[in-house]
């Protein structure tokens, strides 16, 4: 029994003295709380923290406080939570029990009627105090209490120590103090009462009382108990230290959480979040204190900041590291000093016998392990070594002074005598790593080189300038190149592959990498420590499609600074006990990677929207926005209590022009503005795993249409436009058809005109042909007939020339013959001239008065007629209109009157016209000597076959030949008959001409 107690006390002592490095944050009315009295704290089944205050209920998601104090409660002074969080039924009453609120489905509602357990609890509250919580400062005397665990599982704790189970007395406890209820707490459905006089904890269960042992601290006079039924958590405070009570198999243990001074802050509520390793402390006047327990431990040399700047370190023993000064540190601080007095803090290394080599002045110093690093050996070099490495069986030294050009020297052992290989590298060498046998990667301040035997000529790998900080080889023999300003790279299969950056670009300045047992890489930078799955980086190097998920640790997780140091060798240490150690500018960071959690949310909710107008609303998963809404903010509620910089929320609005995933801020606010009316769907996803797994949720967004923006209106508009277009098309078609008909008519008219023109041309051609033939005949006749008179004139002139000048009779006779022949020749030529002029007559279609034409000709020939004692009578009606060629008609009338005057003496010449619908008739009657039958037959025969008949101009009148030609031109006919008693009647028949 004694040994058991020793073991028990030893276990308790370990729990009492073990604590984590906490980070404390206070929240009050300046930081989101509606009031500074935090009465109670609990967590619902969805992961939200609920806080009870005297000015409303508050829901906390790790970043935002949402206050519920506008629900028409009679007062907003809330008390303690009770109910069952796992069943999503959390109850709370306001002061004086005026209202009961139900917290369910992440919201608060007023409970109008009570049922079941609530009804039973409220009925008991009339005569007993409902015991759901035991606070630090509560004083209970002469009060009876009711504890409700279930429908058939409830207790009464009376002020005299009587315990009743389901209204049946179990026992009366006599050794309890008057305020024993202040020392009472519960686990699950079991009641525990601290009995200080007996130094026992009384266990109360159905029909049974048990006395249990417990650590001595339970029975101290200053020990105070806190218990919350809804959280099923119990705590004690003793000597300003807060412990959490653990109970298992009738055994109690305590875990120290933090130091807490009750005199400084009036503690009213406690909740410990095991998942996120956070402690929530509510006070009556100072608000809410959230304490985060971290598994990172920062080890410092002193309180002087410049002495806590660390660079290269080596593992030293199971749980310690040693730096180039010879100082040994564990997670608590400096534990030993060897005083190496080095002049270079950027490198140190072990040789094959675990001796430590550091730089001092122009050489290296070896401190021997066998002498506990008290004895040393100086190693001289021609030039001062700037860095040294041990790779497998080789030792490598680089020298770059006095010029910025390095010389790498390879030695087969750590004696550093006679290097077996030396070559020069441009610029300063910062890191060397073995790639394979006789092949190395060398990093400098401006490039990455590969060197391979047997030539050992540096070959530049990086095309762009690259300031290499360190080259690290992981367990799978992959090489990772850390740079300053360019991020980090994977060198694999002869390719240098750049890894993606984090969202803030902190990985651009990467220092070194350590790999843990679970396949995560830990990367130190100038701004935080990053953790990423190596497999996700290798996957990215293959397809570039899936981006790796980086998790960043910062000061919020327990560091003194976010700036880690790099550019040294080694840049970090993996200890035999599993711990990792990274140097920073404010201490050495120790941690066990197996105990460091990466926090990812389990769920999120899309159910709250901030509207900037009064008409927009949200109903279920549908957001209805007004047409002219200014903007709306959709709140992505994610219960997440770690560093929200690691919370990855992305949104994509389907239905808009730019459908792509966009990063949502850590405050979870997705802004919507300038949306056209229509239906949209917002898809939101939250990263829930380092392997890149997401949770997806959607919410529908409807932006209302104005009347003219609705589908019905658009359909009507389209229909009207279609009708208009159809009508226009129809009108257009009709117009086109009309135009077509008009064009067809025009074409027909023009075709007719063209046909007429062609006919006319053919007719004209025929006429020209006939005229040509007539002219040819005329020329032949003239050339034949003109010879005789000319020859006669010539003979007469010759005879006149040969006649005796004194023979006047013969001369007179010859002159008379000459005169008559000249007159006949003159008349012949004159008639020939008139005949020739008919071909110069132009056709005119104007309407004219035939009467006036005849009158003009009458006036012309009146003198000649008087000499013949002949009268010309115009019997044509005035007016008589015609559209036949006026010039042709005038020439015909002229020649008919002329012939009539020549053949009429002491007579009368009459001109008259008649007409019908198609023919115009012109008639000339004279009382002259008339025409012979032979002449009439000649002209009529000539008229019918004028092309083929030979012209006899000397025998017959040339004027009638002219008339026949003219009549042929105007489709006319001439008829001859004898006038009674004497003379000739010439009738001209001409077809009328129309437009």
PDB file of C-alpha atoms in Angstrom, residues 700-857:
ATOM      1  CA  UNK A 700     -28.123  30.402 -54.242  1.00  0.00           C
ATOM      2  CA  UNK A 701     -28.237  34.102 -55.053  1.00  0.00           C
ATOM      3  CA  UNK A 702     -31.143  35.710 -56.854  1.00  0.00           C
ATOM      4  CA  UNK A 703     -30.806  39.323 -57.994  1.00  0.00           C
ATOM      5  CA  UNK A 704     -34.311  40.552 -58.723  1.00  0.00           C
ATOM      6  CA  UNK A 705     -35.234  41.723 -62.190  1.00  0.00           C
ATOM      7  CA  UNK A 706     -37.089  44.922 -62.826  1.00  0.00           C
ATOM      8  CA  UNK A 707     -40.183  44.439 -64.963  1.00  0.00           C
ATOM      9  CA  UNK A 708     -38.275  45.266 -68.112  1.00  0.00           C
ATOM     10  CA  UNK A 709     -35.554  42.811 -67.059  1.00  0.00           C
ATOM     11  CA  UNK A 710     -37.822  39.795 -66.529  1.00  0.00           C
ATOM     12  CA  UNK A 711     -37.905  36.874 -68.906  1.00  0.00           C
ATOM     13  CA  UNK A 712     -41.588  37.530 -69.567  1.00  0.00           C
ATOM     14  CA  UNK A 713     -40.884  41.102 -70.570  1.00  0.00           C
ATOM     15  CA  UNK A 714     -37.883  40.060 -72.609  1.00  0.00           C
ATOM     16  CA  UNK A 715     -40.001  37.367 -74.241  1.00  0.00           C
ATOM     17  CA  UNK A 716     -42.696  39.925 -75.041  1.00  0.00           C
ATOM     18  CA  UNK A 717     -40.075  42.348 -76.346  1.00  0.00           C
ATOM     19  CA  UNK A 718     -38.548  39.603 -78.434  1.00  0.00           C
ATOM     20  CA  UNK A 719     -42.008  38.622 -79.646  1.00  0.00           C
ATOM     21  CA  UNK A 720     -42.854  42.243 -80.539  1.00  0.00           C
ATOM     22  CA  UNK A 721     -39.495  42.689 -82.199  1.00  0.00           C
ATOM     23  CA  UNK A 722     -40.029  39.416 -84.020  1.00  0.00           C
ATOM     24  CA  UNK A 723     -43.468  40.594 -85.170  1.00  0.00           C
ATOM     25  CA  UNK A 724     -42.027  43.932 -86.199  1.00  0.00           C
ATOM     26  CA  UNK A 725     -39.177  42.225 -87.981  1.00  0.00           C
ATOM     27  CA  UNK A 726     -41.631  39.774 -89.544  1.00  0.00           C
ATOM     28  CA  UNK A 727     -43.863  42.666 -90.615  1.00  0.00           C
ATOM     29  CA  UNK A 728     -40.909  44.618 -91.922  1.00  0.00           C
ATOM     30  CA  UNK A 729     -39.679  41.561 -93.732  1.00  0.00           C
ATOM     31  CA  UNK A 730     -43.145  41.014 -95.136  1.00  0.00           C
ATOM     32  CA  UNK A 731     -43.377  44.664 -96.181  1.00  0.00           C
ATOM     33  CA  UNK A 732     -39.887  44.401 -97.534  1.00  0.00           C
ATOM     34  CA  UNK A 733     -40.805  41.274 -99.443  1.00  0.00           C
ATOM     35  CA  UNK A 734     -43.919  42.991-100.791  1.00  0.00           C
ATOM     36  CA  UNK A 735     -41.891  46.019-101.743  1.00  0.00           C
ATOM     37  CA  UNK A 736     -39.336  43.777-103.333  1.00  0.00           C
ATOM     38  CA  UNK A 737     -42.058  41.914-105.146  1.00  0.00           C
ATOM     39  CA  UNK A 738     -43.560  45.236-106.216  1.00  0.00           C
ATOM     40  CA  UNK A 739     -40.160  46.455-107.249  1.00  0.00           C
ATOM     41  CA  UNK A 740     -39.690  43.166-108.994  1.00  0.00           C
ATOM     42  CA  UNK A 741     -42.948  43.643-110.836  1.00  0.00           C
ATOM     43  CA  UNK A 742     -42.027  47.248-111.587  1.00  0.00           C
ATOM     44  CA  UNK A 743     -38.622  46.158-112.735  1.00  0.00           C
ATOM     45  CA  UNK A 744     -40.196  43.406-114.771  1.00  0.00           C
ATOM     46  CA  UNK A 745     -42.546  45.994-116.267  1.00  0.00           C
ATOM     47  CA  UNK A 746     -39.646  48.339-116.843  1.00  0.00           C
ATOM     48  CA  UNK A 747     -37.674  45.487-118.331  1.00  0.00           C
ATOM     49  CA  UNK A 748     -40.674  44.514-120.410  1.00  0.00           C
ATOM     50  CA  UNK A 749     -41.146  48.108-121.542  1.00  0.00           C
ATOM     51  CA  UNK A 750     -37.479  48.476-122.206  1.00  0.00           C
ATOM     52  CA  UNK A 751     -37.485  45.103-123.867  1.00  0.00           C
ATOM     53  CA  UNK A 752     -40.375  46.241-126.013  1.00  0.00           C
ATOM     54  CA  UNK A 753     -38.623  49.493-126.664  1.00  0.00           C
ATOM     55  CA  UNK A 754     -35.470  47.607-127.385  1.00  0.00           C
ATOM     56  CA  UNK A 755     -37.424  45.307-129.654  1.00  0.00           C
ATOM     57  CA  UNK A 756     -38.969  48.336-131.266  1.00  0.00           C
ATOM     58  CA  UNK A 757     -35.573  49.928-131.507  1.00  0.00           C
ATOM     59  CA  UNK A 758     -34.178  46.724-132.935  1.00  0.00           C
ATOM     60  CA  UNK A 759     -37.125  46.618-135.342  1.00  0.00           C
ATOM     61  CA  UNK A 760     -36.548  50.238-136.188  1.00  0.00           C
ATOM     62  CA  UNK A 761     -32.881  49.562-136.607  1.00  0.00           C
ATOM     63  CA  UNK A 762     -33.702  46.602-138.782  1.00  0.00           C
ATOM     64  CA  UNK A 763     -36.217  48.729-140.621  1.00  0.00           C
ATOM     65  CA  UNK A 764     -33.708  51.575-140.865  1.00  0.00           C
ATOM     66  CA  UNK A 765     -31.135  49.085-141.974  1.00  0.00           C
ATOM     67  CA  UNK A 766     -33.532  47.859-144.603  1.00  0.00           C
ATOM     68  CA  UNK A 767     -34.366  51.419-145.562  1.00  0.00           C
ATOM     69  CA  UNK A 768     -30.707  52.277-145.735  1.00  0.00           C
ATOM     70  CA  UNK A 769     -30.172  49.208-147.814  1.00  0.00           C
ATOM     71  CA  UNK A 770     -33.011  50.258-150.106  1.00  0.00           C
ATOM     72  CA  UNK A 771     -31.760  53.849-150.174  1.00  0.00           C
ATOM     73  CA  UNK A 772     -28.310  52.582-150.912  1.00  0.00           C
ATOM     74  CA  UNK A 773     -29.715  50.545-153.765  1.00  0.00           C
ATOM     75  CA  UNK A 774     -31.745  53.544-154.993  1.00  0.00           C
ATOM     76  CA  UNK A 775     -28.748  55.794-154.674  1.00  0.00           C
ATOM     77  CA  UNK A 776     -26.729  53.257-156.568  1.00  0.00           C
ATOM     78  CA  UNK A 777     -29.426  53.119-159.240  1.00  0.00           C
ATOM     79  CA  UNK A 778     -29.637  56.886-159.208  1.00  0.00           C
ATOM     80  CA  UNK A 779     -25.925  57.189-159.726  1.00  0.00           C
ATOM     81  CA  UNK A 780     -26.043  54.637-162.506  1.00  0.00           C
ATOM     82  CA  UNK A 781     -29.001  56.466-164.164  1.00  0.00           C
ATOM     83  CA  UNK A 782     -27.367  59.848-163.676  1.00  0.00           C
ATOM     84  CA  UNK A 783     -24.079  58.618-165.009  1.00  0.00           C
ATOM     85  CA  UNK A 784     -25.930  57.164-168.001  1.00  0.00           C
ATOM     86  CA  UNK A 785     -28.535  59.846-168.659  1.00  0.00           C
ATOM     87  CA  UNK A 786     -26.371  62.884-168.028  1.00  0.00           C
ATOM     88  CA  UNK A 787     -24.017  61.914-170.894  1.00  0.00           C
ATOM     89  CA  UNK A 788     -26.593  62.583-173.588  1.00  0.00           C
ATOM     90  CA  UNK A 789     -27.485  66.191-172.705  1.00  0.00           C
ATOM     91  CA  UNK A 790     -23.870  67.002-172.001  1.00  0.00           C
ATOM     92  CA  UNK A 791     -22.871  65.422-175.294  1.00  0.00           C
ATOM     93  CA  UNK A 792     -25.726  67.322-177.044  1.00  0.00           C
ATOM     94  CA  UNK A 793     -24.543  70.590-175.477  1.00  0.00           C
ATOM     95  CA  UNK A 794     -21.017  69.779-176.604  1.00  0.00           C
ATOM     96  CA  UNK A 795     -22.149  69.032-180.190  1.00  0.00           C
ATOM     97  CA  UNK A 796     -24.337  72.173-180.250  1.00  0.00           C
ATOM     98  CA  UNK A 797     -21.484  74.286-178.956  1.00  0.00           C
ATOM     99  CA  UNK A 798     -19.170  72.780-181.592  1.00  0.00           C
ATOM    100  CA  UNK A 799     -21.685  73.512-184.353  1.00  0.00           C
ATOM    101  CA  UNK A 800     -22.146  77.012-183.042  1.00  0.00           C
ATOM    102  CA  UNK A 801     -18.373  77.412-183.031  1.00  0.00           C
ATOM    103  CA  UNK A 802     -18.091  76.194-186.636  1.00  0.00           C
ATOM    104  CA  UNK A 803     -20.988  78.336-187.926  1.00  0.00           C
ATOM    105  CA  UNK A 804     -20.141  81.437-189.953  1.00  0.00           C
ATOM    106  CA  UNK A 805     -20.395  84.451-187.821  1.00  0.00           C
ATOM    107  CA  UNK A 806     -22.437  86.097-190.488  1.00  0.00           C
ATOM    108  CA  UNK A 807     -24.962  83.364-190.691  1.00  0.00           C
ATOM    109  CA  UNK A 808     -27.276  84.674-188.024  1.00  0.00           C
ATOM    110  CA  UNK A 809     -30.093  82.323-188.779  1.00  0.00           C
ATOM    111  CA  UNK A 810     -28.063  79.213-188.217  1.00  0.00           C
ATOM    112  CA  UNK A 811     -26.519  80.760-185.116  1.00  0.00           C
ATOM    113  CA  UNK A 812     -29.923  81.600-183.732  1.00  0.00           C
ATOM    114  CA  UNK A 813     -31.109  78.080-184.406  1.00  0.00           C
ATOM    115  CA  UNK A 814     -28.112  76.606-182.700  1.00  0.00           C
ATOM    116  CA  UNK A 815     -28.429  79.022-179.715  1.00  0.00           C
ATOM    117  CA  UNK A 816     -32.064  78.073-179.344  1.00  0.00           C
ATOM    118  CA  UNK A 817     -31.137  74.387-179.197  1.00  0.00           C
ATOM    119  CA  UNK A 818     -28.373  75.193-176.743  1.00  0.00           C
ATOM    120  CA  UNK A 819     -30.801  77.181-174.538  1.00  0.00           C
ATOM    121  CA  UNK A 820     -33.423  74.457-174.510  1.00  0.00           C
ATOM    122  CA  UNK A 821     -30.827  71.828-173.710  1.00  0.00           C
ATOM    123  CA  UNK A 822     -29.383  74.015-170.882  1.00  0.00           C
ATOM    124  CA  UNK A 823     -32.829  74.592-169.384  1.00  0.00           C
ATOM    125  CA  UNK A 824     -33.562  70.881-169.435  1.00  0.00           C
ATOM    126  CA  UNK A 825     -30.175  70.128-167.966  1.00  0.00           C
ATOM    127  CA  UNK A 826     -30.760  72.749-165.234  1.00  0.00           C
ATOM    128  CA  UNK A 827     -34.124  71.260-164.321  1.00  0.00           C
ATOM    129  CA  UNK A 828     -32.603  67.796-164.296  1.00  0.00           C
ATOM    130  CA  UNK A 829     -29.815  68.867-161.890  1.00  0.00           C
ATOM    131  CA  UNK A 830     -32.238  70.830-159.722  1.00  0.00           C
ATOM    132  CA  UNK A 831     -34.549  67.844-159.397  1.00  0.00           C
ATOM    133  CA  UNK A 832     -31.542  65.657-158.691  1.00  0.00           C
ATOM    134  CA  UNK A 833     -30.489  68.035-155.859  1.00  0.00           C
ATOM    135  CA  UNK A 834     -33.937  67.833-154.233  1.00  0.00           C
ATOM    136  CA  UNK A 835     -33.887  64.082-154.512  1.00  0.00           C
ATOM    137  CA  UNK A 836     -30.494  63.924-152.788  1.00  0.00           C
ATOM    138  CA  UNK A 837     -31.677  66.175-149.913  1.00  0.00           C
ATOM    139  CA  UNK A 838     -34.329  63.698-148.744  1.00  0.00           C
ATOM    140  CA  UNK A 839     -31.623  61.688-146.988  1.00  0.00           C
ATOM    141  CA  UNK A 840     -30.723  64.640-144.801  1.00  0.00           C
ATOM    142  CA  UNK A 841     -34.232  64.976-143.393  1.00  0.00           C
ATOM    143  CA  UNK A 842     -34.263  64.257-139.626  1.00  0.00           C
ATOM    144  CA  UNK A 843     -37.170  62.406-138.063  1.00  0.00           C
ATOM    145  CA  UNK A 844     -39.253  64.359-135.565  1.00  0.00           C
ATOM    146  CA  UNK A 845     -42.177  63.102-133.558  1.00  0.00           C
ATOM    147  CA  UNK A 846     -43.702  66.379-132.407  1.00  0.00           C
ATOM    148  CA  UNK A 847     -47.342  66.996-133.138  1.00  0.00           C
ATOM    149  CA  UNK A 848     -47.992  69.689-135.792  1.00  0.00           C
ATOM    150  CA  UNK A 849     -50.846  71.259-137.795  1.00  0.00           C
ATOM    151  CA  UNK A 850     -50.985  69.930-141.390  1.00  0.00           C
ATOM    152  CA  UNK A 851     -53.136  72.885-142.382  1.00  0.00           C
ATOM    153  CA  UNK A 852     -50.351  75.318-141.498  1.00  0.00           C
ATOM    154  CA  UNK A 853     -47.792  73.262-143.473  1.00  0.00           C
ATOM    155  CA  UNK A 854     -50.044  73.386-146.576  1.00  0.00           C
ATOM    156  CA  UNK A 855     -50.621  77.114-146.079  1.00  0.00           C
ATOM    157  CA  UNK A 856     -46.871  77.674-145.973  1.00  0.00           C
ATOM    158  CA  UNK A 857     -46.373  75.775-149.240  1.00  0.00           C
TER     159      UNK A 857
END
